[in-house]
Short mmCIF file of C-alpha atoms in Angstrom, two decimals:
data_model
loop_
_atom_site.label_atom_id
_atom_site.label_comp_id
_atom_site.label_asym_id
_atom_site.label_seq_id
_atom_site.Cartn_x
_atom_site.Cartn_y
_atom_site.Cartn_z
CA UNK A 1192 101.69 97.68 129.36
CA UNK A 1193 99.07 97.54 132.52
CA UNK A 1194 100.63 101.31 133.95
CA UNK A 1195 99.37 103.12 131.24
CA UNK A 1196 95.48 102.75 130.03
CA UNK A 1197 96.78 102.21 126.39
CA UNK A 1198 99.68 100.12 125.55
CA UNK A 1199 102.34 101.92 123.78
CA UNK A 1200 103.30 98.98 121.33
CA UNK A 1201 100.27 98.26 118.92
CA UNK A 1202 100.56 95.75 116.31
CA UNK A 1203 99.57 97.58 112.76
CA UNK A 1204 98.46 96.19 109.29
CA UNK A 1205 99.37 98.76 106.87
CA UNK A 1206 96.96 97.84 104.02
CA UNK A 1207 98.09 100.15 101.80
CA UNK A 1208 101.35 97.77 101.17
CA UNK A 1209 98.88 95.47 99.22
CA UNK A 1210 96.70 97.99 97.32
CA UNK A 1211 94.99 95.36 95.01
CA UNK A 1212 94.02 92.77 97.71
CA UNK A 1213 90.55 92.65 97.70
CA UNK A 1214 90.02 89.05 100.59
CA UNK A 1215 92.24 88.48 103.54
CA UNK A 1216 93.78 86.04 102.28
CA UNK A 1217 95.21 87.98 99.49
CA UNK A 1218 97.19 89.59 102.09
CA UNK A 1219 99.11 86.38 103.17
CA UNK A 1220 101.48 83.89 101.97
CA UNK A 1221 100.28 80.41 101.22
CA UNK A 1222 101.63 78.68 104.88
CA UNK A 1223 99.62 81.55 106.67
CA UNK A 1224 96.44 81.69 104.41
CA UNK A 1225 96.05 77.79 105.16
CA UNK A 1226 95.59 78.40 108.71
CA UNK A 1227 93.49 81.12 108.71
CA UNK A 1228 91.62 79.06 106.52
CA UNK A 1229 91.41 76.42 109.17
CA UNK A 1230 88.33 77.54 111.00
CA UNK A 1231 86.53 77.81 107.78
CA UNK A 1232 87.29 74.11 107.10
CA UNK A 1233 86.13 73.30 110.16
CA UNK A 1234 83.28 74.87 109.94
CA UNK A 1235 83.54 77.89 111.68
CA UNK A 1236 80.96 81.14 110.55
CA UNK A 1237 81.15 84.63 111.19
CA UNK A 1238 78.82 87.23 111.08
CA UNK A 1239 78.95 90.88 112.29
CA UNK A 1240 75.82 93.19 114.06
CA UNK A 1241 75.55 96.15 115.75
CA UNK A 1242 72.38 95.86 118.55
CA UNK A 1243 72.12 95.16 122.25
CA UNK A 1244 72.08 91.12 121.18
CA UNK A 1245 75.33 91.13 119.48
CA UNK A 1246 76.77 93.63 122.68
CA UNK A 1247 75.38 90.85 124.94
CA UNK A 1248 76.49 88.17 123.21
CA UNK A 1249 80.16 89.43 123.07
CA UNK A 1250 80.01 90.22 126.76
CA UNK A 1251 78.86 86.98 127.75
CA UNK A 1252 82.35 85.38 126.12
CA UNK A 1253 83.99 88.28 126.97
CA UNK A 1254 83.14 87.82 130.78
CA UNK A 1255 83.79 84.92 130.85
CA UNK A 1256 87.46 84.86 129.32
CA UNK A 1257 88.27 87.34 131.78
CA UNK A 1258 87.36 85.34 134.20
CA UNK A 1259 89.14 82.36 133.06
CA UNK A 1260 92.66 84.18 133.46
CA UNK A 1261 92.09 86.57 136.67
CA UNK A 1262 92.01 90.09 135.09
CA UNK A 1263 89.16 92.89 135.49
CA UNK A 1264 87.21 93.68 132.84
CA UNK A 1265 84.72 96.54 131.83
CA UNK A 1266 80.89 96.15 132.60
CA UNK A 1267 78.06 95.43 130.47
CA UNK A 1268 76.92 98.58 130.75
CA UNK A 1269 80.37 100.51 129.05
CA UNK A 1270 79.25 98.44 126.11
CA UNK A 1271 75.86 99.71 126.15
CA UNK A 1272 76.79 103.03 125.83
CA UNK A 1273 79.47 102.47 123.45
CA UNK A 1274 76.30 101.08 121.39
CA UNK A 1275 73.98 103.77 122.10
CA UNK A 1276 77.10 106.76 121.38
CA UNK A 1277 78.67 105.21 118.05
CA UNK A 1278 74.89 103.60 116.49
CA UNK A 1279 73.91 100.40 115.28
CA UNK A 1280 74.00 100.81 111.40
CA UNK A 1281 77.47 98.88 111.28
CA UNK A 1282 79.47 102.57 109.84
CA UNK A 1283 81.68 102.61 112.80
CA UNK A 1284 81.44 99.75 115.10
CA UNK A 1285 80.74 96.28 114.83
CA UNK A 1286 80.68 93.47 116.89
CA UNK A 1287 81.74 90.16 115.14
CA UNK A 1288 80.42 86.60 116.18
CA UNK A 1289 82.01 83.25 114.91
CA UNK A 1290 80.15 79.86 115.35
CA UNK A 1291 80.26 76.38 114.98
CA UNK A 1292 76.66 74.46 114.73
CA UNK A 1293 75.29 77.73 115.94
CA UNK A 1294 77.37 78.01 119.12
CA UNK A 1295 79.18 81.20 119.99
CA UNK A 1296 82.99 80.38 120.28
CA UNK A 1297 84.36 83.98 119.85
CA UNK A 1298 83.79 87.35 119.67
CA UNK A 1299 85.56 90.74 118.92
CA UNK A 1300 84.26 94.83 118.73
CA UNK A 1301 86.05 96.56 115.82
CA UNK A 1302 85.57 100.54 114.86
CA UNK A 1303 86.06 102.50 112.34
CA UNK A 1304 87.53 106.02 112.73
CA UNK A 1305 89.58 107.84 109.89
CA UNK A 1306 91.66 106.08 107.95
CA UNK A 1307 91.88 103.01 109.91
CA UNK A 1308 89.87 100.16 112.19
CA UNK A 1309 90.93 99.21 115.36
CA UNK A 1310 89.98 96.36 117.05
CA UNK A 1311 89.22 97.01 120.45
CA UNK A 1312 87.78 94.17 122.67
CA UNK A 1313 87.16 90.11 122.15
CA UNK A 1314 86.35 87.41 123.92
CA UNK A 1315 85.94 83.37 123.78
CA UNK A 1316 84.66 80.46 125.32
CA UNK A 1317 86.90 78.01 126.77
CA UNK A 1318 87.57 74.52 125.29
CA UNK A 1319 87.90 73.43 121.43
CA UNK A 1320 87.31 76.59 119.28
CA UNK A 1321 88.83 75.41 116.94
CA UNK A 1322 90.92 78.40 115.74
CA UNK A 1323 87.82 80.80 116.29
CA UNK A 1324 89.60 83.79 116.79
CA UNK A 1325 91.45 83.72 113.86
CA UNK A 1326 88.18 83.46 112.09
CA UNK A 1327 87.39 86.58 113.86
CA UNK A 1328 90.26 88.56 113.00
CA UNK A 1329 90.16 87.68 109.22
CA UNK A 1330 86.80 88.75 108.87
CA UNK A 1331 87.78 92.20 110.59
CA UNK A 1332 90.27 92.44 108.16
CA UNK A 1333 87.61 91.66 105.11
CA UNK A 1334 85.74 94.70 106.99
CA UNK A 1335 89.00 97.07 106.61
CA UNK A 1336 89.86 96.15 102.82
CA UNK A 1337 85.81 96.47 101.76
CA UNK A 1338 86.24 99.86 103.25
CA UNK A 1339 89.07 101.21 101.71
CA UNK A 1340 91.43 101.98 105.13
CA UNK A 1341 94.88 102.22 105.20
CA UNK A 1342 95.45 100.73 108.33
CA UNK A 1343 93.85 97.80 110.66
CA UNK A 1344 95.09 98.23 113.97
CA UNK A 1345 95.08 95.05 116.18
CA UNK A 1346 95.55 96.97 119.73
CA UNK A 1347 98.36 96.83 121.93
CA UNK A 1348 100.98 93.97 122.82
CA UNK A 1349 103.28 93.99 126.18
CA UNK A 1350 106.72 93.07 124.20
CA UNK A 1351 107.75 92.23 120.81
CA UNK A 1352 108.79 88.19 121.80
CA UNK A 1353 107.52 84.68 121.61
CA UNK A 1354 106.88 85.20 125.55
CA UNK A 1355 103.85 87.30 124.69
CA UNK A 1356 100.85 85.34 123.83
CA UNK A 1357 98.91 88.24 122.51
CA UNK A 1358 102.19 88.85 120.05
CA UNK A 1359 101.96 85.69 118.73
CA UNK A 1360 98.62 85.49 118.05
CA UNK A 1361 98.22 88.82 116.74
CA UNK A 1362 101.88 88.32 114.36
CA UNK A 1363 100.03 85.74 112.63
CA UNK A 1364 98.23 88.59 110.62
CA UNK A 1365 101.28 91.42 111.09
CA UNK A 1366 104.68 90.33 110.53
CA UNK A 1367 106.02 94.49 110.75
CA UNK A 1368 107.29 95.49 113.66
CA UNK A 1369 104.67 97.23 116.09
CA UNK A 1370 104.33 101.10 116.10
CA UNK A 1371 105.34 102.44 119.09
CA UNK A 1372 103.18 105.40 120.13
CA UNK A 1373 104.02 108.02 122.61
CA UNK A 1374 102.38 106.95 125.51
CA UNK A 1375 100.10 108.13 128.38
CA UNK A 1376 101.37 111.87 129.96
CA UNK A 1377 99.92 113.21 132.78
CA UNK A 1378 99.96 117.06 134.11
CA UNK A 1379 100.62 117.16 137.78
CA UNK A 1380 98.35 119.53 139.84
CA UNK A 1381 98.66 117.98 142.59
CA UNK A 1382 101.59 116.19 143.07
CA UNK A 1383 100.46 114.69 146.61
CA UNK A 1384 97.41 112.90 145.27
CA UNK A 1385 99.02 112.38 142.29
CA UNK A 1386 101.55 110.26 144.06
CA UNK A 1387 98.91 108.58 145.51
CA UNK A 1388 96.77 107.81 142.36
CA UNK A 1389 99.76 106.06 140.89
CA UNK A 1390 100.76 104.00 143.35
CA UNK A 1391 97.41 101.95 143.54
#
């Protein structure tokens, strides 16, 4: 998944299965709609903006769950841009904020492009969140169904098993197996730095 800059397995709601769902939960079966009503229950809220507050916000638990498992992660500034090149009236992209007793537990930046949103980067804090994410995601789904997509893409996974955490997690919401897109292709023009590039 990591040799490529997109994975080529993405995990894919096709909402156009269900074309009289109007919630989430409409979407789900009863087992599944009880935990993603879990958060709710325990009192989890989420709202959605699009302004430097919101893109700091995100970054902050975005940062910092980076940290937590040793991987790289994009600067504040990337998102700043993204803000500044796609607006802040909420049309394409929208960064989503769940809380409990007014403390940020999770985050997550979806967009909206065609026929479909995508949901491109989250983050948490560590500790109890108590199922924070999943709050997250069901409210990016809400977003999808209110604006009449066909698809809500949940990003990329690394294999189709139980031994991928972001599989589970995102199979929760998309039991279909993931599309499988073509992949990154390069044109060689210079096949001695080329050889180079790749191996770092």
């Amino acid at each position: 998944m990591h040799a490529t800059i997109q994975p080529r397995l993405n995990m894919v709601l096709d909402l156009t299965a269900k074309p009289d769902a109007k919630e989430t939960f409409d979407l789900y079966p009863s087992k599944t709609k009880s935990k993603l009503k879990r958060p709710l229950r325990d009192g989890v809220e989420v709202d959605w903006a699009a302004d430097q507050e919101a893109i700091a916000v995100f970054f902050k638990t975005y940062a910092d769950m980076a940290d937590r498992h040793g991987i790289s992660y994009r600067p504040m500034t990337y998102f700043e841009r993204m803000l500044d090149a796609f607006g802040t009236d909420g049309d394409i992209l929208r960064v989503f904020i769940a809380k409990k007793d007014q403390q940020v537990l999770s985050t997550g930046i979806g967009f909206k492009y065609g026929d479909k949103i995508w949901y491109m980067y989250a983050g948490s804090e560590d500790g109890n969140i108590f199922y924070a994410p999943y709050a997250v995601q069901t409210a990016m789904i809400q977003w999808a169904l209110d604006a009449g997509v066909a698809r809500y893409d949940m990003g990329g996974i690394d294999t189709p098993d139980e031994t991928d955490g972001l599989y589970v997690f995102k199979h929760t919401f998309i039991k279909e197996a993931p599309v499988e897109y073509i992949g990154e292709i390069d044109v060689v023009l210079d096949e001695a730095v080329y050889n180079e590039l790749v191996q770092v």
